[in-house]
Amino acid sequence: MTLEGKTAFITGTNRGLGRAFVEVFAANRANVIAHARKETPEFREFLNDIAQKNSVTITPVFFDMTDSAAMRSVVRSIVMAKTPVNILINSAGVAHGGLFQMTSMEKIHEVFVVNLFAHMELTQQLLRYMMRFPHGSIVNIASISGLDLKKGNCAYGVSKAALIAFTKTLAAEVAQSGLRVNAVCPGLADTDMANLMEAKAGAEMIARSAMNRLGQPREIAEVVAFLASDAASFVNGQIISVDGGRA
Amino acid sequence: MTNIEKYTQAFVNAFGVDAESAKALKYQDIPAWDSVGHMGLIAQLEEQFGIMMEPDDIVDLSSFEKGKDILATKYGVEF
Ligand SMILES: NC(=O)c1ccc[n+]([C@@H]2O[C@H](COP(=O)([O-])OP(=O)(O)OC[C@H]3O[C@@H](n4cnc5c(N)ncnc54)[C@H](OP(=O)(O)O)[C@@H]3O)[C@@H](O)[C@H]2O)c1
């Protein structure tokens, strides 16, 4: 599998899964537009190292996913510079757990804005531009929490279920324009998001995985890179769990 | 190419019609100008004029003439 000659726009790349996506995409020879909320020297250094090691171009872009104007201005500058975008990985996300009756509507809005609406907005802004380039692919990072809806998941799980539904709808809408749209549903993976989870809830999620362990970010990233590549050229509208199987 | 030629060409490319018939076209007048064809037209216009159209304007672009109007008033394209 190679991503040579392709440019991938990846959100939330300063840590966690997004960081692993940059590493794996660059190792597969993709150029990357690496999004983060803010610029830091560590992030710059990380991107420079990866770019040098793999002889690819990595361009950082910065905006808060909830700031439509900032997002639009970044997209506009990419379009004006005619930087190709073949791949979009919607990964930035926020976690939340709690019973519905103990979750404010403000919190539910907040989770939906980052986990769903911001992805829809970025996708809408980039979509027609991506259609100008061949073999486009969008991969939305959902979650098994969006498939396996349990108590305490009224905000996070429901936002991911909506992202899964959006993936299927969009896949049907844009297939004839040469774009594929799929979603990956990671099980619990070894990032800040998992590590900040309540211990009992984390242990329960791990126990539900047949492999009975956390996933490593690279294990998720390899599947995302496959879906983004031409090796998956007939895979569209699919929701792929990467969770070690269900126990 | 002048702007009106570029604009007409977008219709020709998107719907496979000749330039003369393009000028009288309205949304859904011909099978090619359905919702999928419409998105193809918008992609052509955005590429030709280096613009990014807002969803409301995409919906409002319901005829060849209306599209000229929108591009002129909202996106600074001079015809
Ligand atoms: N780790 C898991 O177990 C797991 C399981 C299933 C699904 N997922 C999904 O995988 C994706 C990545 O998760 P992760 O584990 O990498 O999480 P993480 O380590 O918590 O990282 C989240 C990333 O999203 C960014 N982000 C969040 N809100 C943002 C905002 N408003 N504007 C800009 N950036 C924002 C963060 O930026 P900052 O550093 O600036 O906050 C960070 O880069 C998420 O969509 C998550 O739901 C994760």
mmCIF file of N, CA and C in Angstrom, chain A residues 189-234:
data_model
loop_
_atom_site.group_PDB
_atom_site.id
_atom_site.type_symbol
_atom_site.label_atom_id
_atom_site.label_comp_id
_atom_site.label_asym_id
_atom_site.label_seq_id
_atom_site.Cartn_x
_atom_site.Cartn_y
_atom_site.Cartn_z
ATOM 1 N N ALA A 189 -8.330 2.975 22.779
ATOM 2 C CA ALA A 189 -6.946 3.013 22.294
ATOM 3 C C ALA A 189 -6.102 3.854 23.244
ATOM 4 N N ASP A 190 -4.823 3.567 23.242
ATOM 5 C CA ASP A 190 -3.905 4.131 24.240
ATOM 6 C C ASP A 190 -3.548 5.599 23.928
ATOM 7 N N THR A 191 -4.459 6.501 24.275
ATOM 8 C CA THR A 191 -4.219 7.948 24.107
ATOM 9 C C THR A 191 -4.728 8.651 25.368
ATOM 10 N N ASP A 192 -4.538 9.971 25.414
ATOM 11 C CA ASP A 192 -5.041 10.743 26.561
ATOM 12 C C ASP A 192 -6.527 10.487 26.785
ATOM 13 N N MET A 193 -7.258 10.360 25.653
ATOM 14 C CA MET A 193 -8.712 10.209 25.771
ATOM 15 C C MET A 193 -9.062 8.992 26.616
ATOM 16 N N ALA A 194 -8.384 7.873 26.319
ATOM 17 C CA ALA A 194 -8.652 6.647 27.067
ATOM 18 C C ALA A 194 -8.105 6.761 28.487
ATOM 19 N N ASN A 195 -6.935 7.376 28.604
ATOM 20 C CA ASN A 195 -6.288 7.428 29.918
ATOM 21 C C ASN A 195 -7.026 8.344 30.893
ATOM 22 N N LEU A 196 -7.809 9.282 30.334
ATOM 23 C CA LEU A 196 -8.550 10.193 31.217
ATOM 24 C C LEU A 196 -9.934 9.649 31.585
ATOM 25 N N MET A 197 -10.245 8.478 31.041
ATOM 26 C CA MET A 197 -11.562 7.886 31.300
ATOM 27 C C MET A 197 -11.653 7.365 32.733
ATOM 28 N N GLU A 198 -12.848 7.341 33.264
ATOM 29 C CA GLU A 198 -13.059 6.757 34.599
ATOM 30 C C GLU A 198 -12.554 5.300 34.550
ATOM 31 N N ALA A 199 -11.759 4.888 35.562
ATOM 32 C CA ALA A 199 -11.081 3.581 35.524
ATOM 33 C C ALA A 199 -12.057 2.416 35.277
ATOM 34 N N LYS A 200 -13.202 2.469 35.969
ATOM 35 C CA LYS A 200 -14.141 1.348 35.860
ATOM 36 C C LYS A 200 -14.702 1.248 34.425
ATOM 37 N N ALA A 201 -15.047 2.406 33.864
ATOM 38 C CA ALA A 201 -15.606 2.408 32.502
ATOM 39 C C ALA A 201 -14.558 1.905 31.515
ATOM 40 N N GLY A 202 -13.297 2.319 31.716
ATOM 41 C CA GLY A 202 -12.205 1.869 30.837
ATOM 42 C C GLY A 202 -12.023 0.367 30.926
ATOM 43 N N ALA A 203 -12.015 -0.141 32.150
ATOM 44 C CA ALA A 203 -11.825 -1.591 32.345
ATOM 45 C C ALA A 203 -12.966 -2.364 31.687
ATOM 46 N N GLU A 204 -14.189 -1.830 31.781
ATOM 47 C CA GLU A 204 -15.344 -2.507 31.157
ATOM 48 C C GLU A 204 -15.191 -2.558 29.644
ATOM 49 N N MET A 205 -14.698 -1.424 29.066
ATOM 50 C CA MET A 205 -14.521 -1.392 27.602
ATOM 51 C C MET A 205 -13.456 -2.398 27.167
ATOM 52 N N ILE A 206 -12.374 -2.474 27.937
ATOM 53 C CA ILE A 206 -11.307 -3.424 27.589
ATOM 54 C C ILE A 206 -11.840 -4.862 27.704
ATOM 55 N N ALA A 207 -12.627 -5.097 28.738
ATOM 56 C CA ALA A 207 -13.167 -6.452 28.940
ATOM 57 C C ALA A 207 -14.105 -6.841 27.790
ATOM 58 N N ARG A 208 -14.708 -5.849 27.127
ATOM 59 C CA ARG A 208 -15.606 -6.163 26.000
ATOM 60 C C ARG A 208 -14.839 -6.451 24.719
ATOM 61 N N SER A 209 -13.504 -6.235 24.740
ATOM 62 C CA SER A 209 -12.695 -6.541 23.554
ATOM 63 C C SER A 209 -12.183 -7.970 23.670
ATOM 64 N N ALA A 210 -12.353 -8.742 22.597
ATOM 65 C CA ALA A 210 -11.917 -10.145 22.637
ATOM 66 C C ALA A 210 -10.423 -10.237 22.933
ATOM 67 N N MET A 211 -9.666 -9.241 22.523
ATOM 68 C CA MET A 211 -8.217 -9.280 22.766
ATOM 69 C C MET A 211 -7.859 -8.770 24.160
ATOM 70 N N ASN A 212 -8.846 -8.227 24.841
ATOM 71 C CA ASN A 212 -8.705 -7.837 26.246
ATOM 72 C C ASN A 212 -7.525 -6.891 26.490
ATOM 73 N N ARG A 213 -7.376 -5.914 25.611
ATOM 74 C CA ARG A 213 -6.306 -4.924 25.802
ATOM 75 C C ARG A 213 -6.674 -3.638 25.088
ATOM 76 N N LEU A 214 -5.909 -2.576 25.405
ATOM 77 C CA LEU A 214 -6.041 -1.302 24.682
ATOM 78 C C LEU A 214 -5.469 -1.469 23.280
ATOM 79 N N GLY A 215 -6.030 -0.737 22.315
ATOM 80 C CA GLY A 215 -5.420 -0.702 20.987
ATOM 81 C C GLY A 215 -4.270 0.289 20.996
ATOM 82 N N GLN A 216 -3.288 0.067 20.132
ATOM 83 C CA GLN A 216 -2.208 1.036 19.983
ATOM 84 C C GLN A 216 -2.569 1.998 18.844
ATOM 85 N N PRO A 217 -2.264 3.282 18.986
ATOM 86 C CA PRO A 217 -2.637 4.242 17.944
ATOM 87 C C PRO A 217 -2.215 3.797 16.540
ATOM 88 N N ARG A 218 -1.064 3.174 16.403
ATOM 89 C CA ARG A 218 -0.610 2.736 15.071
ATOM 90 C C ARG A 218 -1.533 1.664 14.485
ATOM 91 N N GLU A 219 -2.126 0.850 15.362
ATOM 92 C CA GLU A 219 -3.019 -0.206 14.868
ATOM 93 C C GLU A 219 -4.285 0.400 14.257
ATOM 94 N N ILE A 220 -4.687 1.532 14.780
ATOM 95 C CA ILE A 220 -5.849 2.242 14.206
ATOM 96 C C ILE A 220 -5.389 2.936 12.920
ATOM 97 N N ALA A 221 -4.215 3.563 13.002
ATOM 98 C CA ALA A 221 -3.713 4.370 11.881
ATOM 99 C C ALA A 221 -3.503 3.538 10.617
ATOM 100 N N GLU A 222 -3.043 2.286 10.780
ATOM 101 C CA GLU A 222 -2.787 1.439 9.594
ATOM 102 C C GLU A 222 -4.100 1.186 8.831
ATOM 103 N N VAL A 223 -5.185 1.010 9.562
ATOM 104 C CA VAL A 223 -6.477 0.743 8.908
ATOM 105 C C VAL A 223 -6.983 2.015 8.220
ATOM 106 N N VAL A 224 -6.788 3.147 8.887
ATOM 107 C CA VAL A 224 -7.222 4.430 8.307
ATOM 108 C C VAL A 224 -6.431 4.687 7.011
ATOM 109 N N ALA A 225 -5.129 4.405 7.054
ATOM 110 C CA ALA A 225 -4.290 4.626 5.864
ATOM 111 C C ALA A 225 -4.733 3.707 4.725
ATOM 112 N N PHE A 226 -5.087 2.468 5.059
ATOM 113 C CA PHE A 226 -5.578 1.537 4.029
ATOM 114 C C PHE A 226 -6.849 2.093 3.379
ATOM 115 N N LEU A 227 -7.790 2.541 4.215
ATOM 116 C CA LEU A 227 -9.055 3.070 3.668
ATOM 117 C C LEU A 227 -8.816 4.311 2.809
ATOM 118 N N ALA A 228 -7.805 5.082 3.182
ATOM 119 C CA ALA A 228 -7.514 6.306 2.425
ATOM 120 C C ALA A 228 -6.830 5.993 1.099
ATOM 121 N N SER A 229 -6.234 4.810 0.999
ATOM 122 C CA SER A 229 -5.406 4.486 -0.167
ATOM 123 C C SER A 229 -6.233 3.876 -1.300
ATOM 124 N N ASP A 230 -5.623 3.785 -2.468
ATOM 125 C CA ASP A 230 -6.297 3.169 -3.610
ATOM 126 C C ASP A 230 -6.447 1.666 -3.440
ATOM 127 N N ALA A 231 -5.746 1.093 -2.463
ATOM 128 C CA ALA A 231 -5.924 -0.343 -2.182
ATOM 129 C C ALA A 231 -7.367 -0.612 -1.750
ATOM 130 N N ALA A 232 -8.054 0.427 -1.272
ATOM 131 C CA ALA A 232 -9.450 0.273 -0.824
ATOM 132 C C ALA A 232 -10.409 0.895 -1.843
ATOM 133 N N SER A 233 -10.037 0.859 -3.130
ATOM 134 C CA SER A 233 -10.776 1.629 -4.136
ATOM 135 C C SER A 233 -12.249 1.235 -4.306
ATOM 136 N N PHE A 234 -12.651 0.055 -3.825
ATOM 137 C CA PHE A 234 -14.066 -0.353 -3.960
ATOM 138 C C PHE A 234 -14.742 -0.438 -2.587
#
